[in-house]
PDB file of C-alpha atoms and ligand atoms in Angstrom:
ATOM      1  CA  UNK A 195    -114.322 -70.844-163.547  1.00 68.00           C
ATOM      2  CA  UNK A 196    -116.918 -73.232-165.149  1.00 86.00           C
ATOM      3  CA  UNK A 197    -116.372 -76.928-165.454  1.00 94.00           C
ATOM      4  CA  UNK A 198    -117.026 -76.806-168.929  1.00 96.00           C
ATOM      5  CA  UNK A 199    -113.982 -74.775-169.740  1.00 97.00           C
ATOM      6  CA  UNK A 200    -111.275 -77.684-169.359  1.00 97.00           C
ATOM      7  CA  UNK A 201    -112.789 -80.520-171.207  1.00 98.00           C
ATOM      8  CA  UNK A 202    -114.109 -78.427-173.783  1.00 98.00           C
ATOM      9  CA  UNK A 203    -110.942 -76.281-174.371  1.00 98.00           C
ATOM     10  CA  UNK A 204    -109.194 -79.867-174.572  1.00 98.00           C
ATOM     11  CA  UNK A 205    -111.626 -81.314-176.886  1.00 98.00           C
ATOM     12  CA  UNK A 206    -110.866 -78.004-179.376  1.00 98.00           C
ATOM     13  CA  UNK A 207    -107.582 -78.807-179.327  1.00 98.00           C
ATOM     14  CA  UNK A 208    -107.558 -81.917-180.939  1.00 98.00           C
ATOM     15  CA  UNK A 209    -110.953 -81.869-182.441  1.00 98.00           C
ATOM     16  CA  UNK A 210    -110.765 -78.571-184.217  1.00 97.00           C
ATOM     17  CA  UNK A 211    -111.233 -78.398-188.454  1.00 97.00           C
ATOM     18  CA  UNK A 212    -108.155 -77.044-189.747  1.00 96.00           C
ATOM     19  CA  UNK A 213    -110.136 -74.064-191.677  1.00 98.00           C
ATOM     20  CA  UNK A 214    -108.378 -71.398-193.659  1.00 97.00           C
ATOM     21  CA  UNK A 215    -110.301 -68.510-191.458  1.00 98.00           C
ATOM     22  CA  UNK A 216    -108.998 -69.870-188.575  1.00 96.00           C
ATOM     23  CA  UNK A 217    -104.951 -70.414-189.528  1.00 95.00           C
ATOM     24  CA  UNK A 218    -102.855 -68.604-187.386  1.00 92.00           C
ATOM     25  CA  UNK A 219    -102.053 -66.268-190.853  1.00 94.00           C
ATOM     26  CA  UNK A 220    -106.025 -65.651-191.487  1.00 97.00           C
ATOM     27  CA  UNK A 221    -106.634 -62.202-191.633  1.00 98.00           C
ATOM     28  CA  UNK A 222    -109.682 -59.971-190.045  1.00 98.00           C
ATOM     29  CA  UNK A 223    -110.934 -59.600-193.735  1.00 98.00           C
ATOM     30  CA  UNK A 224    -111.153 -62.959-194.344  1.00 98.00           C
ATOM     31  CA  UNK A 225    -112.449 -63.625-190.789  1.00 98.00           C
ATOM     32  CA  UNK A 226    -114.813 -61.357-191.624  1.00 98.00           C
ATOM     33  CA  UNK A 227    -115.701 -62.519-194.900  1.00 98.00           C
ATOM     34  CA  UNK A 228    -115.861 -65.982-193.313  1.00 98.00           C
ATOM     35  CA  UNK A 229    -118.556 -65.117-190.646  1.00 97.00           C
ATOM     36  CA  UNK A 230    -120.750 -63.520-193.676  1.00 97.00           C
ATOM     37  CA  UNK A 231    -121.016 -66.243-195.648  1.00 97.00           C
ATOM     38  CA  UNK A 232    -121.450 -68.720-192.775  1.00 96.00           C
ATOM     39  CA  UNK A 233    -123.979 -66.778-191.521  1.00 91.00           C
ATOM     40  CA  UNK A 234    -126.930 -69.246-193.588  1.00 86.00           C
ATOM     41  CA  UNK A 235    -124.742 -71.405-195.500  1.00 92.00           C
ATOM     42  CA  UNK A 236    -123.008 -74.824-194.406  1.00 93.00           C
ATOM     43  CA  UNK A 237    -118.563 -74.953-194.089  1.00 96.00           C
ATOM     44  CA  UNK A 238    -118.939 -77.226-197.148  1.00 95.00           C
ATOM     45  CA  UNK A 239    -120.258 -75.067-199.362  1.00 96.00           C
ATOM     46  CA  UNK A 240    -118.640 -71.323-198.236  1.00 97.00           C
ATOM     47  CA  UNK A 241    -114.880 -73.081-198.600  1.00 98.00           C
ATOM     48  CA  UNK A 242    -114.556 -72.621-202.096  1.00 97.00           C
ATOM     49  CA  UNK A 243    -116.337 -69.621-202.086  1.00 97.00           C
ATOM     50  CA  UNK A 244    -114.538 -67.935-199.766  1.00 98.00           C
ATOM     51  CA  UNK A 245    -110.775 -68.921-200.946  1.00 98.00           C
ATOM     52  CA  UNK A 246    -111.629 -67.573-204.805  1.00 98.00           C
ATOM     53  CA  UNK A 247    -113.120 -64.684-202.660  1.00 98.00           C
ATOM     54  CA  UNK A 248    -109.761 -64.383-201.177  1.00 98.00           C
ATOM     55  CA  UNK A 249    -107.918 -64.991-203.677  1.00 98.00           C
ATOM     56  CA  UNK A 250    -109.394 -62.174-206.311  1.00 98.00           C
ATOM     57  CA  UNK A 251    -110.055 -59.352-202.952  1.00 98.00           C
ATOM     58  CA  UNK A 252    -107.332 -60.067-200.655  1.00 98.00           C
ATOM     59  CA  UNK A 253    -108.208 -56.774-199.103  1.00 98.00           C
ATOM     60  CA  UNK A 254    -110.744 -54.780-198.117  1.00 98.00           C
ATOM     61  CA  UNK A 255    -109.560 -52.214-200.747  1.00 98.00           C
ATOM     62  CA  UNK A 256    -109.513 -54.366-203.007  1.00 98.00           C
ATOM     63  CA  UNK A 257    -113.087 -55.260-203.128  1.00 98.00           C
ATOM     64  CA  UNK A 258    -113.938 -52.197-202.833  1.00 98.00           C
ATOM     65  CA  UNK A 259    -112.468 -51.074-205.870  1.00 98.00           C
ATOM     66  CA  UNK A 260    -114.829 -53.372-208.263  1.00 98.00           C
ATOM     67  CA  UNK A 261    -118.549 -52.621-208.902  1.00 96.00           C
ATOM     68  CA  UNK A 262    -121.096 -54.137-205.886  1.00 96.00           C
ATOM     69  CA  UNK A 263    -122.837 -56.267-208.928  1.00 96.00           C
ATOM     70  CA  UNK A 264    -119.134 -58.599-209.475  1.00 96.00           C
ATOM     71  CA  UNK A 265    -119.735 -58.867-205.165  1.00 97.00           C
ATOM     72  CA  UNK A 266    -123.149 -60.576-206.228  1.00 96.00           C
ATOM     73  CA  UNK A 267    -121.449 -62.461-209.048  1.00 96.00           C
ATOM     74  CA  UNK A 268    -118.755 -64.012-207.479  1.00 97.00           C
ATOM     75  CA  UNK A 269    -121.300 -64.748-204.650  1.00 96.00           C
ATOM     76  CA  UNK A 270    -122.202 -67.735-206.716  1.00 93.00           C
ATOM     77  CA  UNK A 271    -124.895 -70.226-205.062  1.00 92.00           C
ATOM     78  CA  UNK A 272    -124.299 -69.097-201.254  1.00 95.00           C
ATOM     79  CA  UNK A 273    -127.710 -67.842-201.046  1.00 92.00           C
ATOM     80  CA  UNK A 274    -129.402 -64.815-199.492  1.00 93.00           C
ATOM     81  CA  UNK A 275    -127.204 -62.334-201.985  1.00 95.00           C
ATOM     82  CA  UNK A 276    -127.709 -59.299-199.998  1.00 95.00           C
ATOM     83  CA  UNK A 277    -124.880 -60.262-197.909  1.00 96.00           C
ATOM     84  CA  UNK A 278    -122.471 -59.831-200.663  1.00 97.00           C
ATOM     85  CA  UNK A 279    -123.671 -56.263-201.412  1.00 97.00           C
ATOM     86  CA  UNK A 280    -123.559 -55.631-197.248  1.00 96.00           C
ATOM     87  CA  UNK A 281    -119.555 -57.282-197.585  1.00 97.00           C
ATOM     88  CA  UNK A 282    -119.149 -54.553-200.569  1.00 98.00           C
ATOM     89  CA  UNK A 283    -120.435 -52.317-198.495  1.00 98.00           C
ATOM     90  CA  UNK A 284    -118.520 -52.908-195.438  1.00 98.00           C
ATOM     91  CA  UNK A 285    -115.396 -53.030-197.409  1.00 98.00           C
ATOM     92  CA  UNK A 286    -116.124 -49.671-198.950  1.00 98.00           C
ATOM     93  CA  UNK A 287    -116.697 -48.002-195.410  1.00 98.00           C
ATOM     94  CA  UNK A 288    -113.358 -49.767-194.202  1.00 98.00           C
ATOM     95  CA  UNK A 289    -111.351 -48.275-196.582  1.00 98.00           C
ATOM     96  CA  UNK A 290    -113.377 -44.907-196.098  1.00 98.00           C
ATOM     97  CA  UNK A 291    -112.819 -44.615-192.462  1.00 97.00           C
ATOM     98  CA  UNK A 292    -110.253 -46.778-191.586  1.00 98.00           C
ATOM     99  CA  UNK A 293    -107.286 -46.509-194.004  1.00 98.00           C
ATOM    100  CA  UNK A 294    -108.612 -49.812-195.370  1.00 98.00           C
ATOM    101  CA  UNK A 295    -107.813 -51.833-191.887  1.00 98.00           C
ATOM    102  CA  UNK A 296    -110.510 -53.830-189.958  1.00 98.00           C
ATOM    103  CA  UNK A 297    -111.092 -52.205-186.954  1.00 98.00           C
ATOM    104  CA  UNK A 298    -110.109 -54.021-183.926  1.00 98.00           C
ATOM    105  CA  UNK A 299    -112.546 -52.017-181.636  1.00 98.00           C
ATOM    106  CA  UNK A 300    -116.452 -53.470-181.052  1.00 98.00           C
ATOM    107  CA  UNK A 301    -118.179 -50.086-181.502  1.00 98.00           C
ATOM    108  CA  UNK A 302    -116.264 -49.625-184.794  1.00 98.00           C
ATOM    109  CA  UNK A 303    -116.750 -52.830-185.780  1.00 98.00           C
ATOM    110  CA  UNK A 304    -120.448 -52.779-185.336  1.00 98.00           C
ATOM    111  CA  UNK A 305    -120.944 -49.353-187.524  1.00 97.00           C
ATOM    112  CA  UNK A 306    -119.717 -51.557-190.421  1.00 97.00           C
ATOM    113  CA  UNK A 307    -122.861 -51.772-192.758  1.00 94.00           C
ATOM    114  CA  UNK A 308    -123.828 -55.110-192.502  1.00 91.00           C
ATOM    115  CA  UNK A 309    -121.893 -55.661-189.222  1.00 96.00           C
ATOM    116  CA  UNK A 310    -124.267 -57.031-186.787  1.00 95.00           C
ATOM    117  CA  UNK A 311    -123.758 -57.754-182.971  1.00 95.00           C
ATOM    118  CA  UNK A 312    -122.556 -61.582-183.435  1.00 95.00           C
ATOM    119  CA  UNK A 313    -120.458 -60.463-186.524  1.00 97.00           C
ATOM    120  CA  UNK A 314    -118.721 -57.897-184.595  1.00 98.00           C
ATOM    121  CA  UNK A 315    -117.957 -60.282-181.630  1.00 98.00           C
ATOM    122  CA  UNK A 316    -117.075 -62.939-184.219  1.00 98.00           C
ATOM    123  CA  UNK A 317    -114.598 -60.479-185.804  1.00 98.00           C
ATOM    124  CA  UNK A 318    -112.757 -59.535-182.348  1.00 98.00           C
ATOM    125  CA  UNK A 319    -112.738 -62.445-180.962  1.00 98.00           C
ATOM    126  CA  UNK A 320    -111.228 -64.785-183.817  1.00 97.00           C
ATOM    127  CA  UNK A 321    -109.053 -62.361-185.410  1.00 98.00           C
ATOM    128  CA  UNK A 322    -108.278 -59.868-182.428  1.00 98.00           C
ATOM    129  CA  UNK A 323    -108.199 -62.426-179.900  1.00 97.00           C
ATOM    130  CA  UNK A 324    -110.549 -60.204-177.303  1.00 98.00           C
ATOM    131  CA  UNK A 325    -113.057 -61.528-174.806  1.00 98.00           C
ATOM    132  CA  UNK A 326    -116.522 -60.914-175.989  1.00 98.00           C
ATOM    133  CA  UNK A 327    -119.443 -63.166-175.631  1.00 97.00           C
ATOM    134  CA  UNK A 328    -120.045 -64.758-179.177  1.00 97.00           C
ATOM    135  CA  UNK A 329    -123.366 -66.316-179.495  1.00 96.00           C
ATOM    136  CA  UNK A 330    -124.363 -67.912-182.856  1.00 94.00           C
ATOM    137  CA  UNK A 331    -126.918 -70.925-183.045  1.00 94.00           C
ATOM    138  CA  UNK A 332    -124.630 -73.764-183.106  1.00 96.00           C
ATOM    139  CA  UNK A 333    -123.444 -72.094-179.199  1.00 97.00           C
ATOM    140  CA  UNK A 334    -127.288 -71.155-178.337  1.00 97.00           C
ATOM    141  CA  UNK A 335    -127.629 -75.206-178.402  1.00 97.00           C
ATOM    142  CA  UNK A 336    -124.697 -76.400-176.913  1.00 98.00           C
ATOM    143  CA  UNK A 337    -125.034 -73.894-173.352  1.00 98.00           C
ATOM    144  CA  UNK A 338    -129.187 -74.481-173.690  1.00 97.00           C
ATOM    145  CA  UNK A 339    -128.473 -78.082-173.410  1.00 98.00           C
ATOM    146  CA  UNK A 340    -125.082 -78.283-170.973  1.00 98.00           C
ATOM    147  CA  UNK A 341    -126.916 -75.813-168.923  1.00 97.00           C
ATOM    148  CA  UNK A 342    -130.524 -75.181-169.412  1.00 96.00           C
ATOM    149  CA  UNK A 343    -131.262 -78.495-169.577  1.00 97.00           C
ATOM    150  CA  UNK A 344    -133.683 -77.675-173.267  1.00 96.00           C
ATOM    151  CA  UNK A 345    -133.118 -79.446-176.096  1.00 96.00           C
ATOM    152  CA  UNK A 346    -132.822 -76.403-178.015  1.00 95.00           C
ATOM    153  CA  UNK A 347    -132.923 -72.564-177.074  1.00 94.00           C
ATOM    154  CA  UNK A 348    -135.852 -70.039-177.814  1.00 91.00           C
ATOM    155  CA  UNK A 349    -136.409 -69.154-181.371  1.00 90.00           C
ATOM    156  CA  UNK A 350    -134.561 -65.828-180.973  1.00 90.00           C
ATOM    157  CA  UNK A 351    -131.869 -64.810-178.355  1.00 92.00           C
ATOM    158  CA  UNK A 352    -133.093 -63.808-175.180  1.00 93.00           C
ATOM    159  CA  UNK A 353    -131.752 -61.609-172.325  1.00 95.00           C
ATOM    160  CA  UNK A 354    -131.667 -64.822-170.184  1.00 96.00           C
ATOM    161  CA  UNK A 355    -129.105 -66.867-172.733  1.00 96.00           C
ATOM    162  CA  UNK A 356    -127.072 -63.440-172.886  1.00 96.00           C
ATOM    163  CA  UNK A 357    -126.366 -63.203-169.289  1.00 97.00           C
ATOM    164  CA  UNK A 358    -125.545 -66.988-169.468  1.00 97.00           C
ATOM    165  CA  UNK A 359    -123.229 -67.012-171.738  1.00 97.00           C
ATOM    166  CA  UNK A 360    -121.688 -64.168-170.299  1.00 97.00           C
ATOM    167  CA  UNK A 361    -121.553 -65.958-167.175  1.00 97.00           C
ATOM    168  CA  UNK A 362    -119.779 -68.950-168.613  1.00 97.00           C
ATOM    169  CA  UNK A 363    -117.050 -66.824-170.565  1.00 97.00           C
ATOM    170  CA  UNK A 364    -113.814 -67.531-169.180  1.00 97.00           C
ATOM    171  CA  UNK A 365    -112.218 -64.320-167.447  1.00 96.00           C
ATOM    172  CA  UNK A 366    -108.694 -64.338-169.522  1.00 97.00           C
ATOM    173  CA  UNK A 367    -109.304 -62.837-172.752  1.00 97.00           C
ATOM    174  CA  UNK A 368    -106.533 -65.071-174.608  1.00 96.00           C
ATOM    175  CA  UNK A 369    -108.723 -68.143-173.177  1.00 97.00           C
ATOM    176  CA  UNK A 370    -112.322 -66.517-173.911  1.00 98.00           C
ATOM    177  CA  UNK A 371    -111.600 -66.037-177.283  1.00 97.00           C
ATOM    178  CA  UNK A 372    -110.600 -69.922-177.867  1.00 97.00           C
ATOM    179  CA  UNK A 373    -113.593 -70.505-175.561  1.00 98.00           C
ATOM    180  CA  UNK A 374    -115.901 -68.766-177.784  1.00 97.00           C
ATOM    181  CA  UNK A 375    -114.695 -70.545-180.994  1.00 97.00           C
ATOM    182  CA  UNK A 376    -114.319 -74.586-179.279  1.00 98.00           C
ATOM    183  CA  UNK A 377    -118.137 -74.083-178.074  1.00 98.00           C
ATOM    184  CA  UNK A 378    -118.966 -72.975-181.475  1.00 97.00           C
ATOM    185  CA  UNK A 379    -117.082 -76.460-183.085  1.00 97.00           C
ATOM    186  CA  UNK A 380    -118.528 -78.584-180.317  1.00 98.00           C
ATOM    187  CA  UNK A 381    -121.869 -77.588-181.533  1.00 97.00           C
ATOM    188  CA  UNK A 382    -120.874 -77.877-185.561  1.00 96.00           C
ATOM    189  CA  UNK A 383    -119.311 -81.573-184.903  1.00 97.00           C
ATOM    190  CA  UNK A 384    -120.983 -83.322-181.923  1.00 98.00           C
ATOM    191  CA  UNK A 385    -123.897 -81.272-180.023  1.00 98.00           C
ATOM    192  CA  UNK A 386    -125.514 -81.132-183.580  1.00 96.00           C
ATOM    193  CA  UNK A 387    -129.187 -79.815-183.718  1.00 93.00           C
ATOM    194  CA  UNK A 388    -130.758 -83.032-185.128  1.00 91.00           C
ATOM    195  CA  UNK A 389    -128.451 -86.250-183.495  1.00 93.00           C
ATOM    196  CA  UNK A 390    -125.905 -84.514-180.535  1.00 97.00           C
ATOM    197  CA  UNK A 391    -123.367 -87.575-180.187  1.00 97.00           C
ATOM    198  CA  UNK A 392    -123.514 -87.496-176.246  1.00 98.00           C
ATOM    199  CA  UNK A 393    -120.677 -90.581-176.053  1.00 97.00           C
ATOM    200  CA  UNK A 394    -118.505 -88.215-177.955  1.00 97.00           C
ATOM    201  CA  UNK A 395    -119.093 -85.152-176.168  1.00 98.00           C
ATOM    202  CA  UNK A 396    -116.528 -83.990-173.629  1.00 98.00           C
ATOM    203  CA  UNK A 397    -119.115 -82.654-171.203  1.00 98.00           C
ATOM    204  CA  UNK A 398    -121.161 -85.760-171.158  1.00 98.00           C
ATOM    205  CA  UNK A 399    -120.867 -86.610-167.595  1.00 97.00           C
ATOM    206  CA  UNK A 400    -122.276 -82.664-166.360  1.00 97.00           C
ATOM    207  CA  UNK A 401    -124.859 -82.064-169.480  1.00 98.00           C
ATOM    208  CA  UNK A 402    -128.258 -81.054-167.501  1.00 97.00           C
ATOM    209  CA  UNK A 403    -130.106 -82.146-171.242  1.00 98.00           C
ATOM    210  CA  UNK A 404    -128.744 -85.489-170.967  1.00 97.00           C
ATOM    211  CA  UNK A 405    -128.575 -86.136-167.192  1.00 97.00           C
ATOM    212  CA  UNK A 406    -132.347 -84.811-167.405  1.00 96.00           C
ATOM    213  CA  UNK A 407    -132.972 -87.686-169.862  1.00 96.00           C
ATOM    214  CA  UNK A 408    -132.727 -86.002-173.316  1.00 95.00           C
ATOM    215  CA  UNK A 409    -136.706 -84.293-172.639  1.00 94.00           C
ATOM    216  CA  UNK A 410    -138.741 -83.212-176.295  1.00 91.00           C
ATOM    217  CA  UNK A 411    -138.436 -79.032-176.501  1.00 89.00           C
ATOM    218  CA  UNK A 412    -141.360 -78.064-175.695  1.00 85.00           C
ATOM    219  CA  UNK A 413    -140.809 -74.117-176.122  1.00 84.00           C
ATOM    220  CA  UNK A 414    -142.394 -71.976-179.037  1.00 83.00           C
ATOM    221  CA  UNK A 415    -143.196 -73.103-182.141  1.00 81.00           C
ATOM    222  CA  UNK A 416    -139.875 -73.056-184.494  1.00 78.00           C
ATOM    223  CA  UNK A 417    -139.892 -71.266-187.910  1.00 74.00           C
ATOM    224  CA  UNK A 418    -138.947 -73.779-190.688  1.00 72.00           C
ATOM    225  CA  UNK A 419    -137.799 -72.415-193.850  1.00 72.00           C
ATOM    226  CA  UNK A 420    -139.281 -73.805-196.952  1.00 80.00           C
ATOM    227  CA  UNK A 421    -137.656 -73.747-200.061  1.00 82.00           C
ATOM    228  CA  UNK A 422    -139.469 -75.132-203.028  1.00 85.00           C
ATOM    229  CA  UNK A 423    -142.115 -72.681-204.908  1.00 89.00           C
ATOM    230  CA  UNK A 424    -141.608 -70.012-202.331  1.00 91.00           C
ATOM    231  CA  UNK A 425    -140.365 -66.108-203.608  1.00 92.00           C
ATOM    232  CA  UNK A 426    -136.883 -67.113-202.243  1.00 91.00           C
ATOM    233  CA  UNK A 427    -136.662 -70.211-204.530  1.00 93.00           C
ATOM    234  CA  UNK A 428    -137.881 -67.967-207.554  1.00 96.00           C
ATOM    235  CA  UNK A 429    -135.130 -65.118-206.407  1.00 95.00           C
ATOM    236  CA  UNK A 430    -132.690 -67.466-206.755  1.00 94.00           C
ATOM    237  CA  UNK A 431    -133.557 -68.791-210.259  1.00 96.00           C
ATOM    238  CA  UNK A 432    -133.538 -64.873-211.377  1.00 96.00           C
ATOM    239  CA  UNK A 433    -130.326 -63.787-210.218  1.00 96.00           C
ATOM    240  CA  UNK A 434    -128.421 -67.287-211.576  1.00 95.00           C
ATOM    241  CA  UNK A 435    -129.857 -66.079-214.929  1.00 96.00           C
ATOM    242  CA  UNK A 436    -128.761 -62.290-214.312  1.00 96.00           C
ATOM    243  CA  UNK A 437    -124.817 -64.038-212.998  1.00 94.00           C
ATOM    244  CA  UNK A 438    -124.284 -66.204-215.594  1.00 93.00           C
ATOM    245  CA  UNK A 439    -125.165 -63.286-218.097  1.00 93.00           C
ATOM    246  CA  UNK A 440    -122.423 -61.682-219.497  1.00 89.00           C
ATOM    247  CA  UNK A 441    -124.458 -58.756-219.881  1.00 91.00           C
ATOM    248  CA  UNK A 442    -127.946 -57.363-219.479  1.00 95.00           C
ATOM    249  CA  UNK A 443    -130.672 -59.786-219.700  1.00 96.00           C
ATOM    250  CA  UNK A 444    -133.702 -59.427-221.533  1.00 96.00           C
ATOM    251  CA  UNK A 445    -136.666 -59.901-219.590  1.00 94.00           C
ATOM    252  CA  UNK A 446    -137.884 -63.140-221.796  1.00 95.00           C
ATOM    253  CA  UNK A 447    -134.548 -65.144-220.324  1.00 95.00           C
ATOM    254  CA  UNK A 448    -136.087 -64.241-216.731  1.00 96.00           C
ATOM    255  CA  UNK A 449    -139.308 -65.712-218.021  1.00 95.00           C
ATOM    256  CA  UNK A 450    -138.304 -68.567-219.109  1.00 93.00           C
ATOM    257  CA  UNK A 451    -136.874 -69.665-215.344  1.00 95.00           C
ATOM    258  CA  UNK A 452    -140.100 -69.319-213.538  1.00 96.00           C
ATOM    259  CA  UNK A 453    -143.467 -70.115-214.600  1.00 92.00           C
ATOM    260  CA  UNK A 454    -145.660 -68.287-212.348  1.00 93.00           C
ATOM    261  CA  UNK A 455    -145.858 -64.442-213.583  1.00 95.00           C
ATOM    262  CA  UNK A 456    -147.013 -62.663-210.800  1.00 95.00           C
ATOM    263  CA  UNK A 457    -144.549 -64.249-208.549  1.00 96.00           C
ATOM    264  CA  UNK A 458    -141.731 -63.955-211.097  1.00 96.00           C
ATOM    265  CA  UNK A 459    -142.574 -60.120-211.335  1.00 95.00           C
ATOM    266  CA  UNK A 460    -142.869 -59.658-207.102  1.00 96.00           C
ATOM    267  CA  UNK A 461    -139.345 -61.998-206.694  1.00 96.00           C
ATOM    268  CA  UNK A 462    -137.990 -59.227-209.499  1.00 96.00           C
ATOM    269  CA  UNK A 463    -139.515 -56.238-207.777  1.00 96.00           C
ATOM    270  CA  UNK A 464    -138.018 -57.169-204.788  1.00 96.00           C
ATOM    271  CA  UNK A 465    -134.450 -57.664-206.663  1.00 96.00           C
ATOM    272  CA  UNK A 466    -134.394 -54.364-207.513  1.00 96.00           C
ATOM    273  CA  UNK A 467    -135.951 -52.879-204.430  1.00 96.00           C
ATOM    274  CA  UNK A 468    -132.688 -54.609-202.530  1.00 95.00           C
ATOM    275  CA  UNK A 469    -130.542 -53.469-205.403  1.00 95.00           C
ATOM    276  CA  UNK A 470    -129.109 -56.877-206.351  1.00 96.00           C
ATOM    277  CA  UNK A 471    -130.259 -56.000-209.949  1.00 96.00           C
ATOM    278  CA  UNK A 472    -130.698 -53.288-212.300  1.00 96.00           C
ATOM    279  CA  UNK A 473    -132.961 -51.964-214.439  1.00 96.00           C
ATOM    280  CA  UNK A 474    -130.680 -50.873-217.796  1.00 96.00           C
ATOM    281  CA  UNK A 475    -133.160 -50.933-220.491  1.00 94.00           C
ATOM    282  CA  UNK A 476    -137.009 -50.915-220.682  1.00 94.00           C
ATOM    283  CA  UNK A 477    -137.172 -54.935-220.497  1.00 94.00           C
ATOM    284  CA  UNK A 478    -133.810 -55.400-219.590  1.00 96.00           C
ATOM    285  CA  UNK A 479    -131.277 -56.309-216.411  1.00 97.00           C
ATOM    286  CA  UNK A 480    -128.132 -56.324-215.122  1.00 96.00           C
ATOM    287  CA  UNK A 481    -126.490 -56.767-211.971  1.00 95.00           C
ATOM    288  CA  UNK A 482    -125.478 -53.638-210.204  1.00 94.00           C
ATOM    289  CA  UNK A 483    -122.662 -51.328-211.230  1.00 88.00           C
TER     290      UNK A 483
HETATM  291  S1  SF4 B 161    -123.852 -84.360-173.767  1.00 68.36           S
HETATM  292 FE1  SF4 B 161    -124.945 -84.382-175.694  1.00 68.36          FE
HETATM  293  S2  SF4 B 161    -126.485 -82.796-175.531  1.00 68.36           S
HETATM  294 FE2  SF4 B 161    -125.033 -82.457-173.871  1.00 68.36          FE
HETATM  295  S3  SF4 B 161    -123.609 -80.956-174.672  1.00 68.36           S
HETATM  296 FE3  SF4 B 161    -122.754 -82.971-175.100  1.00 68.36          FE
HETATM  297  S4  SF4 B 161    -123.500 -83.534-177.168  1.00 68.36           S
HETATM  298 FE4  SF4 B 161    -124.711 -81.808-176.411  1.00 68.36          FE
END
């Protein structure tokens, strides 16, 4: 048994956001929908999201049973839009092969399209209460600090941080699962990326990071993700245009968001390659059906 378990399991308990994905009612679809759209976008901004989500496709069924395009629509602002059409998608294959349930097993979970490896455990774990190791960035930091004594872990997930974590997993699968989401909140509230609040933090007195002296990382260079004037940034602009339309666009509106033509016509290219939009006329677009 570690000697993180106890103070951070305490900590959880009285430290934990009330969130609607985590109420003791929340159910694996909106779990699931939950881990989606946190995936790259901050608590703030998925809340309202997610409840109108909720709200309009209580079900997997029920999402399945619109067109993929109202997905992207109702996908508002989140960003990276191809994980509403992977959520449509995943929705359609519940109903498909699983009477329109969320699978409680791993494997099953994980053939979802769209389902990754962290998804999956995410899914089990919150809303199925089983014992899986559930690694997303905000627990990379916390165990690369409390026990690797870094600042912050590699830029992707190694084998090493893997067999960690699974070390550090509590044995009881009632207690793992709680485990796996109070790590995850310690790093959201207090081991944050950019200012940890160490005289807040219930491990304080065992952290290796801070005992070591709080040393620079010093590992490989970090991707950061620019925004402004990049194909993202002009991906963006296109599909607000193509959402906010009530139907197709004509290819002027698209110009008139983005200056730069050859850009505008790659960031469009790609749209339609990843079949967030449609081609419905010779210079017009839509969302998909
Ligand atoms: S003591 Fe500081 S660095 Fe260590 S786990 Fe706590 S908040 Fe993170």
């Amino acid at each position: 048994m570690s000697t993180l378990h106890d103070p951070i399991l305490r900590w959880y308990d009285v430290h934990q956001r009330d969130l609607p994905w985590r109420s003791a009612s929340a159910s694996a679809w909106s779990v699931l929908v939950s881990e989606v759209m946190l995936q790259q976008t901050p608590v703030s901004r998925v809340l309202p999201v997610h409840a109108a989500w909720l709200e309009r496709w209580p079900t997997p069924a029920a999402l399945a049973a619109v067109p993929s395009g109202e997905a992207v629509r109702a996908w508002g602002r989140l960003g990276y839009p191809r994980r509403a059409l992977r959520l449509h998608a995943a929705a359609t294959a519940v109903v498909e092969r699983h009477d329109g349930e969320i699978p409680t097993d791993l494997t099953e979970l994980k053939a979802l399209p769209g389902v990754g490896e962290y998804t999956a455990a995410a899914v089990a774990s919150f809303a199925f209460g089983q014992r899986h190791v559930v690694l997303d960035t905000n627990v990379r930091r916390v165990l690369a600090r409390a026990l690797g004594g870094q600042e912050l872990p590699a830029p992707s997930l190694t084998r090493a941080e893997r067999d960690r974590a699974a070390d550090v997993l509590p044995a009881e699968e009632a207690t793992a699962a709680t485990w796996a989401v109070a790590v995850m909140e310690l790093g959201a509230l207090v081991c944050t990326a950019n200012q940890p609040r160490c005289e807040a933090c219930p491990v304080a007195a065992q952290c290796a990071w801070r005992l070591a002296g709080r040393p620079a990382y010093d590992g490989p260079a970090r991707r950061t993700q620019a925004w402004a004037g990049t194909d993202r940034q002009c991906r963006g602009r296109l599909m607000a245009v193509l959402r906010d339309a009530d139907g197709p666009v004509h290819r002027s509106s698209l110009d008139l968001v983005w200056e730069q033509t050859a850009q505008r016509e790659r960031a469009l290219a790609g749209l339609l390659a990843d079949g967030l939009a449609i081609r419905v006329g010779p210079d017009s677009y839509a969302l998909p059906d």
